[in-house]
Structures are given as structure tokens and as C-alpha cells.
């Protein structure tokens, strides 16, 4: 990986932090860089090992669904990572053999019944988050016949890992903010009273559904040039004075 490739990848990682749709492209670039069969970002809740985030290079919803319904429960690598319980401030880069022996993994249910069907055996990972509440990682995997990832691959991922950690943290925080904003919008719109939000200059910043109905009838008030206005000229003057910013 040369400097130009590194810069391009880090730029894409931070762009994806603000745009979920861009993650599949970033993960596909990483899959190609590490000659893998798949690349993914996943996060699990420590309380019950439940997967709470799955982003893949190919957007295979069937894979994520099968894993979330059953295979996370028998994911021996996940169990080993959870049991380690070492809270690390910096990303940890390694291979699957560090978590469980190759022989044991290849005999496991998750490999025999699930991962093998997707050509996933040898894993290279970067633990991007490891807290008392959450475990998250980037992984790239490849078939059994391709062999384990070597030291050069680990060094390349070590360079990218801090950017993946920051990019994923920004993405999760932005997703949480969007979720709260959507909840506010649903609650605000469902209020039984007409509610109008105005900014400091008196311009209309938001209307709930009841307020939109009131404005749309144009019987008493309306929105004119972005500002709340009364239909009656005398009432409009009084309204404008009432909405005038106070010194």
C-alpha cells in the first residue's frame, strides 16, 4: 500500500463516517487490498453478545440475518474475544488464530455450517472499540486454501486501524444523533396541539402536522417569505411587533 492508496482509503473512511451508504465501497476497497473474500465491520453488546451493527462490502442482508438469528451464539472467535476482557484504548490488530486454534475453529459449527459457505476461514482483524459495554471490530476473511494472513498484512492494517476506529466512532455517534432527531420529529409531529418553531430572527424553523393544517387553510395565519404572518393586515402588524426580537 503506497502513500496515495493510504490517503485515498483514509479519506473514504471519514466520508463513510457521515454516509452509511458509502461503507460498502470502503469495505470493498479494503477487501481488495487484503485479497479477502469478504470485509465487514461489526459491533456486539457485551451484556449478551448480541450483534448491534453489521456493515459488509457486499450488503448481503441474508448473511447478517443468519448471523443475528443464530450464529453469533456459536461464534467461538467472538466468545474468545469477549472472554479476554482486556479493555484497550488503542486498536488491536491480529489474526483469527490468536483467538482460537485453527483446528478447533475449522471443526466448529459456525465454520462448518456457515462461514465455509462464504469462503471465510482465515481472518485478519482490527479491534476498533473495546469497552465494558461494547466490542467492535473490522475483519477481512479469506478461504482456507489461501492460508493465514502474514505480518505484512498486519502491518498494513495497523496503519489503517486508528482511522477505522475514529471513522466508526463518528459514524455510530452520528447514527445515534439521527435516531434522536427522528424520535423528536415523530413526537413533535404527533402533538395534538399546533406547534410552530421560530428561530431568533422570527423565521419559521418548523411546523408540526397540526400547525401545517392551520397554515394551509390560510384563514388566520400563513407563512410569508419564511415568516409567520397574519391574513388580516392589522393583526399582521401586531403579530410582527410581538415576534420582533427583544434587545
PDB file of C-alpha atoms in Angstrom:
ATOM      1  CA  UNK A   1       0.000   0.000   0.000  1.00  0.00           C
ATOM      2  CA  UNK A   2       1.635   3.237  -1.140  1.00  0.00           C
ATOM      3  CA  UNK A   3       1.044   6.720   0.264  1.00  0.00           C
ATOM      4  CA  UNK A   4      -1.519   7.592  -2.406  1.00  0.00           C
ATOM      5  CA  UNK A   5      -3.586   4.465  -1.661  1.00  0.00           C
ATOM      6  CA  UNK A   6      -3.358   5.133   2.072  1.00  0.00           C
ATOM      7  CA  UNK A   7      -4.568   8.741   1.675  1.00  0.00           C
ATOM      8  CA  UNK A   8      -7.430   7.693  -0.597  1.00  0.00           C
ATOM      9  CA  UNK A   9      -8.576   4.999   1.824  1.00  0.00           C
ATOM     10  CA  UNK A  10      -8.473   7.231   4.895  1.00  0.00           C
ATOM     11  CA  UNK A  11     -10.423   9.919   3.024  1.00  0.00           C
ATOM     12  CA  UNK A  12     -13.083   7.346   2.122  1.00  0.00           C
ATOM     13  CA  UNK A  13     -13.260   6.105   5.730  1.00  0.00           C
ATOM     14  CA  UNK A  14     -14.012   9.589   7.061  1.00  0.00           C
ATOM     15  CA  UNK A  15     -16.519  10.231   4.264  1.00  0.00           C
ATOM     16  CA  UNK A  16     -18.316   6.989   5.180  1.00  0.00           C
ATOM     17  CA  UNK A  17     -18.457   8.146   8.797  1.00  0.00           C
ATOM     18  CA  UNK A  18     -21.089  10.639   7.634  1.00  0.00           C
ATOM     19  CA  UNK A  19     -22.758   8.476   4.994  1.00  0.00           C
ATOM     20  CA  UNK A  20     -23.755   4.878   5.773  1.00  0.00           C
ATOM     21  CA  UNK A  21     -24.245   4.090   2.069  1.00  0.00           C
ATOM     22  CA  UNK A  22     -20.523   4.703   1.486  1.00  0.00           C
ATOM     23  CA  UNK A  23     -19.375   1.933   3.839  1.00  0.00           C
ATOM     24  CA  UNK A  24     -19.902  -0.862   1.320  1.00  0.00           C
ATOM     25  CA  UNK A  25     -17.477   0.871  -1.064  1.00  0.00           C
ATOM     26  CA  UNK A  26     -14.867   1.389   1.657  1.00  0.00           C
ATOM     27  CA  UNK A  27     -15.131  -2.233   2.759  1.00  0.00           C
ATOM     28  CA  UNK A  28     -14.861  -3.447  -0.824  1.00  0.00           C
ATOM     29  CA  UNK A  29     -11.639  -1.434  -1.243  1.00  0.00           C
ATOM     30  CA  UNK A  30     -10.297  -2.999   1.951  1.00  0.00           C
ATOM     31  CA  UNK A  31     -11.331  -6.481   0.812  1.00  0.00           C
ATOM     32  CA  UNK A  32      -9.352  -5.979  -2.392  1.00  0.00           C
ATOM     33  CA  UNK A  33      -6.359  -4.505  -0.545  1.00  0.00           C
ATOM     34  CA  UNK A  34      -6.116  -7.568   1.704  1.00  0.00           C
ATOM     35  CA  UNK A  35      -7.105 -10.095  -1.004  1.00  0.00           C
ATOM     36  CA  UNK A  36     -10.063 -11.310   1.014  1.00  0.00           C
ATOM     37  CA  UNK A  37     -13.375 -12.946   0.186  1.00  0.00           C
ATOM     38  CA  UNK A  38     -15.270 -10.517   2.430  1.00  0.00           C
ATOM     39  CA  UNK A  39     -14.770  -7.492   4.655  1.00  0.00           C
ATOM     40  CA  UNK A  40     -17.045  -6.297   7.429  1.00  0.00           C
ATOM     41  CA  UNK A  41     -17.457  -4.027  10.399  1.00  0.00           C
ATOM     42  CA  UNK A  42     -19.389  -5.437  13.337  1.00  0.00           C
ATOM     43  CA  UNK A  43     -20.255  -4.443  16.887  1.00  0.00           C
ATOM     44  CA  UNK A  44     -21.637  -6.546  19.728  1.00  0.00           C
ATOM     45  CA  UNK A  45     -23.217  -5.676  23.066  1.00  0.00           C
ATOM     46  CA  UNK A  46     -21.155  -7.248  25.847  1.00  0.00           C
ATOM     47  CA  UNK A  47     -24.157  -7.903  28.101  1.00  0.00           C
ATOM     48  CA  UNK A  48     -25.474 -10.686  25.846  1.00  0.00           C
ATOM     49  CA  UNK A  49     -23.069 -10.799  22.849  1.00  0.00           C
ATOM     50  CA  UNK A  50     -25.885  -9.578  20.596  1.00  0.00           C
ATOM     51  CA  UNK A  51     -24.717  -8.040  17.292  1.00  0.00           C
ATOM     52  CA  UNK A  52     -25.890  -4.430  17.103  1.00  0.00           C
ATOM     53  CA  UNK A  53     -24.088  -3.361  13.912  1.00  0.00           C
ATOM     54  CA  UNK A  54     -23.185  -5.215  10.732  1.00  0.00           C
ATOM     55  CA  UNK A  55     -21.742  -3.447   7.693  1.00  0.00           C
ATOM     56  CA  UNK A  56     -20.422  -5.572   4.806  1.00  0.00           C
ATOM     57  CA  UNK A  57     -18.724  -4.955   1.498  1.00  0.00           C
ATOM     58  CA  UNK A  58     -21.485  -6.744  -0.435  1.00  0.00           C
ATOM     59  CA  UNK A  59     -24.574  -5.667   1.554  1.00  0.00           C
ATOM     60  CA  UNK A  60     -25.604  -9.314   1.903  1.00  0.00           C
ATOM     61  CA  UNK A  61     -28.634  -8.999   4.193  1.00  0.00           C
ATOM     62  CA  UNK A  62     -29.050 -12.783   4.307  1.00  0.00           C
ATOM     63  CA  UNK A  63     -25.626 -13.175   5.899  1.00  0.00           C
ATOM     64  CA  UNK A  64     -26.369 -10.586   8.580  1.00  0.00           C
ATOM     65  CA  UNK A  65     -29.783 -12.089   9.277  1.00  0.00           C
ATOM     66  CA  UNK A  66     -28.472 -15.639   9.702  1.00  0.00           C
ATOM     67  CA  UNK A  67     -25.676 -14.438  11.957  1.00  0.00           C
ATOM     68  CA  UNK A  68     -28.008 -12.315  14.098  1.00  0.00           C
ATOM     69  CA  UNK A  69     -30.598 -15.087  14.436  1.00  0.00           C
ATOM     70  CA  UNK A  70     -28.257 -17.902  15.437  1.00  0.00           C
ATOM     71  CA  UNK A  71     -24.584 -17.967  14.555  1.00  0.00           C
ATOM     72  CA  UNK A  72     -23.420 -15.224  16.914  1.00  0.00           C
ATOM     73  CA  UNK A  73     -24.419 -17.624  19.721  1.00  0.00           C
ATOM     74  CA  UNK A  74     -21.882 -20.208  18.486  1.00  0.00           C
ATOM     75  CA  UNK A  75     -19.208 -17.782  17.279  1.00  0.00           C
ATOM     76  CA  UNK A  76     -16.168 -19.228  19.039  1.00  0.00           C
ATOM     77  CA  UNK A  77     -13.911 -16.351  17.989  1.00  0.00           C
ATOM     78  CA  UNK A  78     -16.368 -13.861  19.424  1.00  0.00           C
ATOM     79  CA  UNK A  79     -16.542 -15.828  22.679  1.00  0.00           C
ATOM     80  CA  UNK A  80     -12.747 -15.792  22.933  1.00  0.00           C
ATOM     81  CA  UNK A  81     -12.608 -12.038  22.321  1.00  0.00           C
ATOM     82  CA  UNK A  82     -15.342 -11.395  24.882  1.00  0.00           C
ATOM     83  CA  UNK A  83     -13.675 -13.607  27.462  1.00  0.00           C
ATOM     84  CA  UNK A  84     -10.368 -11.778  27.099  1.00  0.00           C
ATOM     85  CA  UNK A  85     -11.993  -8.766  28.794  1.00  0.00           C
ATOM     86  CA  UNK A  86      -8.923  -6.612  28.229  1.00  0.00           C
ATOM     87  CA  UNK A  87     -10.121  -3.046  27.721  1.00  0.00           C
ATOM     88  CA  UNK A  88      -7.712  -1.483  25.216  1.00  0.00           C
ATOM     89  CA  UNK A  89      -7.534   2.269  24.458  1.00  0.00           C
ATOM     90  CA  UNK A  90      -5.860   1.602  21.095  1.00  0.00           C
ATOM     91  CA  UNK A  91      -6.912  -0.691  18.215  1.00  0.00           C
ATOM     92  CA  UNK A  92      -5.581  -4.252  18.475  1.00  0.00           C
ATOM     93  CA  UNK A  93      -4.616  -5.898  15.186  1.00  0.00           C
ATOM     94  CA  UNK A  94      -4.303  -9.654  14.842  1.00  0.00           C
ATOM     95  CA  UNK A  95      -5.399 -12.840  13.116  1.00  0.00           C
ATOM     96  CA  UNK A  96      -8.083 -15.366  13.986  1.00  0.00           C
ATOM     97  CA  UNK A  97      -5.503 -17.919  15.150  1.00  0.00           C
ATOM     98  CA  UNK A  98      -4.749 -15.592  18.096  1.00  0.00           C
ATOM     99  CA  UNK A  99      -8.291 -16.139  19.393  1.00  0.00           C
ATOM    100  CA  UNK A 100      -8.757 -19.867  18.803  1.00  0.00           C
ATOM    101  CA  UNK A 101      -6.609 -22.607  17.298  1.00  0.00           C
ATOM    102  CA  UNK A 102      -7.110 -23.269  13.564  1.00  0.00           C
ATOM    103  CA  UNK A 103      -8.034 -26.928  14.184  1.00  0.00           C
ATOM    104  CA  UNK A 104     -10.668 -26.062  16.758  1.00  0.00           C
ATOM    105  CA  UNK A 105     -12.126 -23.307  14.575  1.00  0.00           C
ATOM    106  CA  UNK A 106     -12.330 -25.495  11.465  1.00  0.00           C
ATOM    107  CA  UNK A 107     -14.286 -28.112  13.436  1.00  0.00           C
ATOM    108  CA  UNK A 108     -16.702 -25.531  14.859  1.00  0.00           C
ATOM    109  CA  UNK A 109     -20.360 -25.226  13.937  1.00  0.00           C
ATOM    110  CA  UNK A 110     -20.023 -21.651  12.752  1.00  0.00           C
ATOM    111  CA  UNK A 111     -17.308 -22.593  10.268  1.00  0.00           C
ATOM    112  CA  UNK A 112     -18.722 -25.908   9.087  1.00  0.00           C
ATOM    113  CA  UNK A 113     -22.330 -24.759   8.691  1.00  0.00           C
ATOM    114  CA  UNK A 114     -21.988 -21.074   7.937  1.00  0.00           C
ATOM    115  CA  UNK A 115     -18.671 -19.339   7.229  1.00  0.00           C
ATOM    116  CA  UNK A 116     -17.338 -22.044   4.928  1.00  0.00           C
ATOM    117  CA  UNK A 117     -20.245 -21.362   2.574  1.00  0.00           C
ATOM    118  CA  UNK A 118     -18.965 -17.802   2.203  1.00  0.00           C
ATOM    119  CA  UNK A 119     -15.272 -18.757   1.758  1.00  0.00           C
ATOM    120  CA  UNK A 120     -14.478 -17.326   5.189  1.00  0.00           C
ATOM    121  CA  UNK A 121     -11.810 -19.096   7.200  1.00  0.00           C
ATOM    122  CA  UNK A 122      -8.635 -17.121   7.817  1.00  0.00           C
ATOM    123  CA  UNK A 123      -9.346 -13.777   9.488  1.00  0.00           C
ATOM    124  CA  UNK A 124      -7.418 -10.545   9.867  1.00  0.00           C
ATOM    125  CA  UNK A 125      -8.972  -8.134  12.366  1.00  0.00           C
ATOM    126  CA  UNK A 126      -8.627  -4.750  13.991  1.00  0.00           C
ATOM    127  CA  UNK A 127     -10.483  -4.292  17.260  1.00  0.00           C
ATOM    128  CA  UNK A 128     -11.858  -0.778  16.849  1.00  0.00           C
ATOM    129  CA  UNK A 129     -13.708  -0.496  20.154  1.00  0.00           C
ATOM    130  CA  UNK A 130     -13.377  -2.430  23.394  1.00  0.00           C
ATOM    131  CA  UNK A 131     -15.293  -1.040  26.366  1.00  0.00           C
ATOM    132  CA  UNK A 132     -17.219  -2.585  29.265  1.00  0.00           C
ATOM    133  CA  UNK A 133     -20.395  -2.187  27.174  1.00  0.00           C
ATOM    134  CA  UNK A 134     -19.268  -2.791  23.607  1.00  0.00           C
ATOM    135  CA  UNK A 135     -16.923  -4.771  21.387  1.00  0.00           C
ATOM    136  CA  UNK A 136     -16.429  -3.682  17.769  1.00  0.00           C
ATOM    137  CA  UNK A 137     -14.041  -4.717  15.019  1.00  0.00           C
ATOM    138  CA  UNK A 138     -13.141  -4.588  11.362  1.00  0.00           C
ATOM    139  CA  UNK A 139     -12.477  -8.004   9.823  1.00  0.00           C
ATOM    140  CA  UNK A 140     -11.388  -9.292   6.460  1.00  0.00           C
ATOM    141  CA  UNK A 141     -11.559 -13.030   5.764  1.00  0.00           C
ATOM    142  CA  UNK A 142     -10.395 -15.409   3.058  1.00  0.00           C
ATOM    143  CA  UNK A 143     -10.738 -19.112   2.183  1.00  0.00           C
ATOM    144  CA  UNK A 144      -8.908 -21.966   3.899  1.00  0.00           C
ATOM    145  CA  UNK A 145      -6.697 -22.684   0.876  1.00  0.00           C
ATOM    146  CA  UNK A 146      -5.267 -19.142   0.866  1.00  0.00           C
ATOM    147  CA  UNK A 147      -3.567 -19.569   4.234  1.00  0.00           C
ATOM    148  CA  UNK A 148      -3.294 -17.282   7.245  1.00  0.00           C
ATOM    149  CA  UNK A 149      -2.536 -13.571   6.904  1.00  0.00           C
ATOM    150  CA  UNK A 150       1.127 -12.714   7.319  1.00  0.00           C
ATOM    151  CA  UNK A 151       2.980  -9.970   9.156  1.00  0.00           C
ATOM    152  CA  UNK A 152       2.947  -7.591   6.173  1.00  0.00           C
ATOM    153  CA  UNK A 153      -0.859  -7.656   6.082  1.00  0.00           C
ATOM    154  CA  UNK A 154      -0.996  -6.969   9.803  1.00  0.00           C
ATOM    155  CA  UNK A 155       1.348  -4.001   9.410  1.00  0.00           C
ATOM    156  CA  UNK A 156      -0.842  -2.522   6.667  1.00  0.00           C
ATOM    157  CA  UNK A 157      -3.935  -2.878   8.814  1.00  0.00           C
ATOM    158  CA  UNK A 158      -2.087  -1.410  11.792  1.00  0.00           C
ATOM    159  CA  UNK A 159      -1.641   1.815   9.797  1.00  0.00           C
ATOM    160  CA  UNK A 160      -5.326   1.964   8.912  1.00  0.00           C
ATOM    161  CA  UNK A 161      -6.729   0.832  12.276  1.00  0.00           C
ATOM    162  CA  UNK A 162      -6.700   4.244  14.059  1.00  0.00           C
ATOM    163  CA  UNK A 163      -8.631   5.781  11.158  1.00  0.00           C
ATOM    164  CA  UNK A 164     -11.140   2.927  11.140  1.00  0.00           C
ATOM    165  CA  UNK A 165     -11.586   3.373  14.894  1.00  0.00           C
ATOM    166  CA  UNK A 166     -12.233   7.121  14.598  1.00  0.00           C
ATOM    167  CA  UNK A 167     -14.387   6.782  11.484  1.00  0.00           C
ATOM    168  CA  UNK A 168     -16.589   4.131  13.069  1.00  0.00           C
ATOM    169  CA  UNK A 169     -16.944   6.075  16.296  1.00  0.00           C
ATOM    170  CA  UNK A 170     -18.058   9.169  14.360  1.00  0.00           C
ATOM    171  CA  UNK A 171     -20.472   7.014  12.358  1.00  0.00           C
ATOM    172  CA  UNK A 172     -22.052   5.476  15.470  1.00  0.00           C
ATOM    173  CA  UNK A 173     -22.337   8.846  17.221  1.00  0.00           C
ATOM    174  CA  UNK A 174     -23.912  10.427  14.128  1.00  0.00           C
ATOM    175  CA  UNK A 175     -26.319   7.486  13.807  1.00  0.00           C
ATOM    176  CA  UNK A 176     -27.345   7.968  17.445  1.00  0.00           C
ATOM    177  CA  UNK A 177     -27.944  11.679  16.841  1.00  0.00           C
ATOM    178  CA  UNK A 178     -30.011  10.908  13.747  1.00  0.00           C
ATOM    179  CA  UNK A 179     -32.043   8.422  15.773  1.00  0.00           C
ATOM    180  CA  UNK A 180     -32.747  11.014  18.461  1.00  0.00           C
ATOM    181  CA  UNK A 181     -33.638  13.593  15.807  1.00  0.00           C
ATOM    182  CA  UNK A 182     -36.056  11.154  14.157  1.00  0.00           C
ATOM    183  CA  UNK A 183     -37.651  10.384  17.533  1.00  0.00           C
ATOM    184  CA  UNK A 184     -38.065  14.100  18.217  1.00  0.00           C
ATOM    185  CA  UNK A 185     -39.600  14.629  14.774  1.00  0.00           C
ATOM    186  CA  UNK A 186     -42.095  11.783  15.275  1.00  0.00           C
ATOM    187  CA  UNK A 187     -43.035  13.057  18.751  1.00  0.00           C
ATOM    188  CA  UNK A 188     -43.209  16.687  17.618  1.00  0.00           C
ATOM    189  CA  UNK A 189     -45.352  15.871  14.611  1.00  0.00           C
ATOM    190  CA  UNK A 190     -47.730  13.783  16.710  1.00  0.00           C
ATOM    191  CA  UNK A 191     -48.535  16.507  19.252  1.00  0.00           C
ATOM    192  CA  UNK A 192     -52.304  17.228  19.393  1.00  0.00           C
ATOM    193  CA  UNK A 193     -51.689  20.992  19.507  1.00  0.00           C
ATOM    194  CA  UNK A 194     -50.431  23.194  16.668  1.00  0.00           C
ATOM    195  CA  UNK A 195     -46.777  23.994  17.411  1.00  0.00           C
ATOM    196  CA  UNK A 196     -44.550  26.340  15.414  1.00  0.00           C
ATOM    197  CA  UNK A 197     -40.803  26.660  15.935  1.00  0.00           C
ATOM    198  CA  UNK A 198     -39.222  30.049  15.201  1.00  0.00           C
ATOM    199  CA  UNK A 199     -35.540  30.968  15.109  1.00  0.00           C
ATOM    200  CA  UNK A 200     -34.112  34.041  16.874  1.00  0.00           C
ATOM    201  CA  UNK A 201     -34.866  36.238  13.863  1.00  0.00           C
ATOM    202  CA  UNK A 202     -38.520  35.183  13.809  1.00  0.00           C
ATOM    203  CA  UNK A 203     -38.279  32.925  10.772  1.00  0.00           C
ATOM    204  CA  UNK A 204     -40.248  29.677  10.808  1.00  0.00           C
ATOM    205  CA  UNK A 205     -37.915  26.789  11.596  1.00  0.00           C
ATOM    206  CA  UNK A 206     -40.514  24.026  11.862  1.00  0.00           C
ATOM    207  CA  UNK A 207     -44.192  23.168  11.922  1.00  0.00           C
ATOM    208  CA  UNK A 208     -45.882  20.064  13.235  1.00  0.00           C
ATOM    209  CA  UNK A 209     -48.773  18.482  11.338  1.00  0.00           C
ATOM    210  CA  UNK A 210     -51.460  20.429  13.232  1.00  0.00           C
ATOM    211  CA  UNK A 211     -49.639  23.704  12.547  1.00  0.00           C
ATOM    212  CA  UNK A 212     -49.298  22.846   8.850  1.00  0.00           C
ATOM    213  CA  UNK A 213     -53.040  22.234   8.676  1.00  0.00           C
ATOM    214  CA  UNK A 214     -53.643  25.621  10.319  1.00  0.00           C
ATOM    215  CA  UNK A 215     -51.315  27.410   7.905  1.00  0.00           C
ATOM    216  CA  UNK A 216     -52.618  25.558   4.837  1.00  0.00           C
ATOM    217  CA  UNK A 217     -56.184  26.746   5.465  1.00  0.00           C
ATOM    218  CA  UNK A 218     -54.888  30.357   5.442  1.00  0.00           C
ATOM    219  CA  UNK A 219     -57.909  31.520   7.459  1.00  0.00           C
ATOM    220  CA  UNK A 220     -55.957  33.419  10.076  1.00  0.00           C
ATOM    221  CA  UNK A 221     -52.228  32.898   9.720  1.00  0.00           C
ATOM    222  CA  UNK A 222     -49.838  31.890   6.962  1.00  0.00           C
ATOM    223  CA  UNK A 223     -46.118  31.721   6.233  1.00  0.00           C
ATOM    224  CA  UNK A 224     -44.894  34.540   4.008  1.00  0.00           C
ATOM    225  CA  UNK A 225     -41.252  34.808   2.912  1.00  0.00           C
ATOM    226  CA  UNK A 226     -40.322  32.319   5.612  1.00  0.00           C
ATOM    227  CA  UNK A 227     -42.022  34.302   8.378  1.00  0.00           C
ATOM    228  CA  UNK A 228     -45.235  33.822  10.264  1.00  0.00           C
ATOM    229  CA  UNK A 229     -47.854  36.340   9.100  1.00  0.00           C
ATOM    230  CA  UNK A 230     -51.498  37.075   9.813  1.00  0.00           C
ATOM    231  CA  UNK A 231     -54.039  37.297   6.991  1.00  0.00           C
ATOM    232  CA  UNK A 232     -55.639  40.411   8.455  1.00  0.00           C
ATOM    233  CA  UNK A 233     -53.321  43.456   7.971  1.00  0.00           C
ATOM    234  CA  UNK A 234     -53.989  44.890  11.458  1.00  0.00           C
ATOM    235  CA  UNK A 235     -53.412  41.523  13.089  1.00  0.00           C
ATOM    236  CA  UNK A 236     -50.288  41.083  10.964  1.00  0.00           C
ATOM    237  CA  UNK A 237     -48.788  44.311  12.307  1.00  0.00           C
ATOM    238  CA  UNK A 238     -49.483  43.235  15.879  1.00  0.00           C
ATOM    239  CA  UNK A 239     -48.018  39.779  15.216  1.00  0.00           C
ATOM    240  CA  UNK A 240     -44.885  41.269  13.656  1.00  0.00           C
ATOM    241  CA  UNK A 241     -44.411  43.511  16.685  1.00  0.00           C
ATOM    242  CA  UNK A 242     -44.898  40.578  19.056  1.00  0.00           C
ATOM    243  CA  UNK A 243     -42.324  38.496  17.192  1.00  0.00           C
ATOM    244  CA  UNK A 244     -39.793  41.321  16.984  1.00  0.00           C
ATOM    245  CA  UNK A 245     -36.528  40.200  18.683  1.00  0.00           C
ATOM    246  CA  UNK A 246     -36.106  41.872  22.054  1.00  0.00           C
ATOM    247  CA  UNK A 247     -32.993  43.952  22.642  1.00  0.00           C
TER     248      UNK A 247
END
